[in-house]
Short mmCIF file of C-alpha atoms in Angstrom, two decimals:
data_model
loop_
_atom_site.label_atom_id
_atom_site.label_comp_id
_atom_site.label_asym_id
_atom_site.label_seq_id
_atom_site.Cartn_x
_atom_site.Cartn_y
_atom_site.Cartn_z
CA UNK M 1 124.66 16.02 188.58
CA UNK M 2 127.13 18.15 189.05
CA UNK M 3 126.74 22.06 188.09
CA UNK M 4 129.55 24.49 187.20
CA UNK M 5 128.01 27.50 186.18
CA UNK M 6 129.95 30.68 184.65
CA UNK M 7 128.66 33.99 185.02
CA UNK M 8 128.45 34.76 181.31
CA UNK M 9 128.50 32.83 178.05
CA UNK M 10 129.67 36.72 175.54
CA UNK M 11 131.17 39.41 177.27
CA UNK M 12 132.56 42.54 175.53
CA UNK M 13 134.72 44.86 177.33
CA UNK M 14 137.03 47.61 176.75
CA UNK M 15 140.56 47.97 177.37
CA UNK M 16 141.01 49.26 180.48
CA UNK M 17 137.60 48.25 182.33
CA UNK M 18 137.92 46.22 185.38
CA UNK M 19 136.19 42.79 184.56
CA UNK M 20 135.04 40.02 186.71
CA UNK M 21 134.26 36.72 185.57
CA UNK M 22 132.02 34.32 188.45
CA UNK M 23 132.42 30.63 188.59
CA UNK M 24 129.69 28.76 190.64
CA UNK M 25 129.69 24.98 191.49
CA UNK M 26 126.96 23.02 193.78
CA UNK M 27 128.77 20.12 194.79
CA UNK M 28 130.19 21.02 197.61
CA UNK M 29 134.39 20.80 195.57
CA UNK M 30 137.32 21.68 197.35
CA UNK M 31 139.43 22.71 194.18
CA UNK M 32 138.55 24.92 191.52
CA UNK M 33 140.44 26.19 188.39
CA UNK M 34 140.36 28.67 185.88
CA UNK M 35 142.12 28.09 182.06
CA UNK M 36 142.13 30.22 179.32
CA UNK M 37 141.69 28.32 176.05
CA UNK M 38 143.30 29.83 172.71
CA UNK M 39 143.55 27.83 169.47
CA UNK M 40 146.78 25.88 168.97
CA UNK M 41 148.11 26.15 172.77
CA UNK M 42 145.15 24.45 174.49
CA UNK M 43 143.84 24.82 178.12
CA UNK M 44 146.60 27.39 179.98
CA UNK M 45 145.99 27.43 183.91
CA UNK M 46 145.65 30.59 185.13
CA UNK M 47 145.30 30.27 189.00
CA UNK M 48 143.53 27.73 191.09
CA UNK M 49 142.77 27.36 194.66
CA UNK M 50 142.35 24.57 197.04
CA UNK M 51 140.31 25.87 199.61
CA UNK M 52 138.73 28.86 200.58
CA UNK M 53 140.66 31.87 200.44
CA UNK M 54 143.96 29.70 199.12
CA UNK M 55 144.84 30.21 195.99
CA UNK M 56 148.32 29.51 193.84
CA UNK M 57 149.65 30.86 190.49
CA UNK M 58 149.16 28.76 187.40
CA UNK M 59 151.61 29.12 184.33
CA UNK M 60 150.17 32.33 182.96
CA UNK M 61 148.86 34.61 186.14
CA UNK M 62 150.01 37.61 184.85
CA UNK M 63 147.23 40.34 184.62
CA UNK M 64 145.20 38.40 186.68
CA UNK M 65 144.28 37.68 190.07
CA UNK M 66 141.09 35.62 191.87
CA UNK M 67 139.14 35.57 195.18
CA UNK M 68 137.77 32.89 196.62
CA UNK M 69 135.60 33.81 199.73
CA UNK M 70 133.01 31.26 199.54
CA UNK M 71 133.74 27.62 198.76
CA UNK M 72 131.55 27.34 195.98
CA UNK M 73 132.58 30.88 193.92
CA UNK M 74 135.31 31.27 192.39
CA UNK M 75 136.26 34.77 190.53
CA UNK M 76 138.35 35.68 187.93
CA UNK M 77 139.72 39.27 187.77
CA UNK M 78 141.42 41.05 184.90
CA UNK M 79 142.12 44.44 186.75
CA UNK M 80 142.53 46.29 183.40
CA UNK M 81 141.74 44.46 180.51
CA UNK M 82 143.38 44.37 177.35
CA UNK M 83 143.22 43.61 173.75
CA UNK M 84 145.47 39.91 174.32
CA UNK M 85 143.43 38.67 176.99
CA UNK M 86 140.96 38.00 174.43
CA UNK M 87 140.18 34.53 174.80
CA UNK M 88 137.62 31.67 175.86
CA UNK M 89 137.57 31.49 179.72
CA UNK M 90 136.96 27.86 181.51
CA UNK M 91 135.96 27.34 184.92
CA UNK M 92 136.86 23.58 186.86
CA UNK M 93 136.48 22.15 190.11
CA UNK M 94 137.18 18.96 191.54
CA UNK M 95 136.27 17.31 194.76
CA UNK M 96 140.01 16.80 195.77
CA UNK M 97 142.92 14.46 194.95
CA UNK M 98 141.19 11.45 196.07
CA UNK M 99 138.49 12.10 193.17
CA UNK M 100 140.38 14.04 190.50
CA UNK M 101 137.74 14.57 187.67
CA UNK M 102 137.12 17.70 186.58
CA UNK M 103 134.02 18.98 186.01
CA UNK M 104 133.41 22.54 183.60
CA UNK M 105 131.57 25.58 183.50
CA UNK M 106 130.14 26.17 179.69
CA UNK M 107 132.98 28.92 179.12
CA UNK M 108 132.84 32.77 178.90
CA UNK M 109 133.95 34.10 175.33
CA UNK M 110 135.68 37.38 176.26
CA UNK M 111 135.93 39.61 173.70
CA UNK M 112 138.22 43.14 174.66
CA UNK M 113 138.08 46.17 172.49
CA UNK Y 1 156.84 20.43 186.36
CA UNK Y 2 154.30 17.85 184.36
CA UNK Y 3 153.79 18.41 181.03
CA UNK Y 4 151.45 16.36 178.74
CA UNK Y 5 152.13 16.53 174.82
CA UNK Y 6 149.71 15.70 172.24
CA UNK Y 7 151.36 15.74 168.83
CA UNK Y 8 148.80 15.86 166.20
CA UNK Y 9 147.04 18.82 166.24
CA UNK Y 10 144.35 17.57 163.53
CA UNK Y 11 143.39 13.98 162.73
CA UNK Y 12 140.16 12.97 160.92
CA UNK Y 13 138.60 9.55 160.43
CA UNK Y 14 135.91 8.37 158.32
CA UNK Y 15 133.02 6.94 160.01
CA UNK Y 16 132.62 3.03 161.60
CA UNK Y 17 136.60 3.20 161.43
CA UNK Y 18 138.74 3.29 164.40
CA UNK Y 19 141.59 6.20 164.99
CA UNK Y 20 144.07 6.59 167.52
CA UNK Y 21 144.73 10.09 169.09
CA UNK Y 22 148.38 10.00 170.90
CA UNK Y 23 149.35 11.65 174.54
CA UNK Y 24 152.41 11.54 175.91
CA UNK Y 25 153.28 12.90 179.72
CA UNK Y 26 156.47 13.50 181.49
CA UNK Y 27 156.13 13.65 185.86
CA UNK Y 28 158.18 12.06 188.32
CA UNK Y 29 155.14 11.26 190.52
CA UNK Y 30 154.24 7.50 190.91
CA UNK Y 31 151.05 8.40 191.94
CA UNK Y 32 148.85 10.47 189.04
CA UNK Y 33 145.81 10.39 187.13
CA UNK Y 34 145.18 10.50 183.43
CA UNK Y 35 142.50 11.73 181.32
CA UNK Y 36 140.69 11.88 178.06
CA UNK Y 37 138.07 15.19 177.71
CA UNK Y 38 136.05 16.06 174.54
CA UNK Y 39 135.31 19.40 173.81
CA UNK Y 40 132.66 19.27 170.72
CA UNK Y 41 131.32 22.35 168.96
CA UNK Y 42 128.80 23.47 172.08
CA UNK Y 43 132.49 23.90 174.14
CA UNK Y 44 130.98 21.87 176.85
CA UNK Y 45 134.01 20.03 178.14
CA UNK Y 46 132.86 16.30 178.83
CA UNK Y 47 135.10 13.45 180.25
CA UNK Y 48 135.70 10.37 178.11
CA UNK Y 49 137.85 8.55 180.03
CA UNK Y 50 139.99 8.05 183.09
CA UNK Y 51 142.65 5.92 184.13
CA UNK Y 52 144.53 5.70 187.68
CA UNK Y 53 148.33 5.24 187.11
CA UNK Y 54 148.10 2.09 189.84
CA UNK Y 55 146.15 -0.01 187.82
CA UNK Y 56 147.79 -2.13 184.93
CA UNK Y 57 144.18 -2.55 183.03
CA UNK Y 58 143.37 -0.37 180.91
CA UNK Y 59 140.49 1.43 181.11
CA UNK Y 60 137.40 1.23 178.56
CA UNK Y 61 134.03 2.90 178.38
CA UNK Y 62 131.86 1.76 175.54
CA UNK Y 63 134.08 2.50 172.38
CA UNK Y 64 136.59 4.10 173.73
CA UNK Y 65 139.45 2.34 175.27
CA UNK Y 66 142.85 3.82 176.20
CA UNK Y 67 146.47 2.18 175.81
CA UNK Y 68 148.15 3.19 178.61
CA UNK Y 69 152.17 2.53 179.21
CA UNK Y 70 153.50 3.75 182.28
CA UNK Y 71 156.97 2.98 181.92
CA UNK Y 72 156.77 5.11 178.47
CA UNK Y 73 154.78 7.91 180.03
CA UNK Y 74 152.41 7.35 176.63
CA UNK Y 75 148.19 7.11 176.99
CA UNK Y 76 146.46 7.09 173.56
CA UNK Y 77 142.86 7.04 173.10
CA UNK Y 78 141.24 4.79 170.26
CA UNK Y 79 137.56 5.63 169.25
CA UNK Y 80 136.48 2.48 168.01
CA UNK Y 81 133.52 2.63 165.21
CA UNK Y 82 133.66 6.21 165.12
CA UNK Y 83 130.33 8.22 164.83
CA UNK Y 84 129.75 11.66 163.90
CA UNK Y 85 129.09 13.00 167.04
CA UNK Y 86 132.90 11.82 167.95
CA UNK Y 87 133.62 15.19 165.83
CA UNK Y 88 135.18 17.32 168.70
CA UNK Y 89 138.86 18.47 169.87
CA UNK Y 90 140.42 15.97 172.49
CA UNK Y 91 142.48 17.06 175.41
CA UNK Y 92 144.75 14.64 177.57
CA UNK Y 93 145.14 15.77 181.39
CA UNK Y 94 146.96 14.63 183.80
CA UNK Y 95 147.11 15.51 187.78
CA UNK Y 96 149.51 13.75 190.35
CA UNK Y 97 150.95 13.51 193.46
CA UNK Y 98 150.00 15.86 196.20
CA UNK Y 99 149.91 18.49 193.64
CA UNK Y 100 146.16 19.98 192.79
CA UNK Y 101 147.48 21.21 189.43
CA UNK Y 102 145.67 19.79 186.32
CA UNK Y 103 147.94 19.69 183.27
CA UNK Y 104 146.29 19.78 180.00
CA UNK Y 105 147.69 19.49 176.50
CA UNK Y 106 147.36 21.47 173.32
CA UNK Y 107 144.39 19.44 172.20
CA UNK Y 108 143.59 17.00 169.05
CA UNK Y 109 140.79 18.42 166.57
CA UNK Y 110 139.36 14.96 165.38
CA UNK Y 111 136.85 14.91 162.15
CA UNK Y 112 134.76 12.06 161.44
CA UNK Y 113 133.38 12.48 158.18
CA UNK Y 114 130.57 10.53 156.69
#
């Protein structure tokens, strides 16, 4: 079976702190994803990247960035958190056009303070 | 850009019935993918269901079935004999072309009650 594993299931940081969230995946996918997921607005793309070390905006980057050195890591950055980037983060990844479906890490509640 | 519109936030059904949870997309791709995910309490997202905008069948797993009407950009999911484990929010996705975006929606919260 696929895995998608996310660093962290709670996290509680304070505004300002640097905070990284990890996103792992064992089956060897070329595309990975992360969404933010707030009530009434659904799953918002944040960036994604196709490769290793390729990466493109979503619709909401801003305050964000990623790195993707490894193929199978993916990371999330918010360089200085804040109080609205509260939210339930979701990790994807996908083994490429040709095979589209998505599989998900078990989300990261971030909580900032 | 894609977008994919669900337009009932909330539905709920009682159980053994059937409901009908409504997706609509907009693309100009000919080439896409469509999807059905469930989300239940645990947050684990799971896929339901898949269809490949080539093929005219529709696709059906177990209960679940999908109408899907490419020339109305419109893919609804109906939960046949609904069970209380069908309690979840719904997402429709879509991804198409040679873009590597997946598009979801705003979600469906669907209640089966007993």
């Amino acid at each position: 079976d696929v895995k998608v594993t996310q660093s962290s299931r709670y996290l509680v940081k304070r505004t300002g702190e640097k905070v990284f969230l990890e996103c792992v995946q064992d089956m060897d996918h070329e595309n990975m994803f992360w969404y933010r997921q707030d009530p009434g607005l659904g799953l918002r793309l944040i960036y994604f990247s196709y490769d290793v070390k390729m990466k493109e905006k979503g619709d909401i980057p801003e305050g964000y960035s990623v790195s993707r050195e490894k193929k199978e890591r993916f990371s999330l950055i918010l360089e200085s958190a804040s109080t609205n980037q509260t939210s339930m983060y979701l990790c994807a990844s996908t083994r490429g056009i040709e095979d589209p479906e998505a599989f998900f890490g078990q989300g990261t509640r971030l909580t900032v303070v | 850009a894609q977008t994919v519109t669900q337009s009932q936030p909330e539905m709920s059904v009682q159980e053994a019935e059937t409901v009908t949870l409504s997706c609509t997309y907009d693309t100009s791709e000919n080439n896409y993918y469509l999807f059905w995910y469930k989300q239940p309490p645990s947050r684990q997202m799971i896929l339901v269901i898949r269809q490949e905008a080539y093929k005219q069948q529709n696709a059906t797993e177990n209960r679940f079935s999908v109408n899907f009407q490419k020339a109305a950009k419109s893919f609804s999911l109906k939960i046949s004999d609904s069970q209380l484990g069908d309690t979840a929010m719904y997402f429709c996705a879509f991804i198409g072309g040679s873009n590597y975006k997946l598009t979801f929606g705003k979600g469906t919260l669907l209640t089966v009650n007993p």
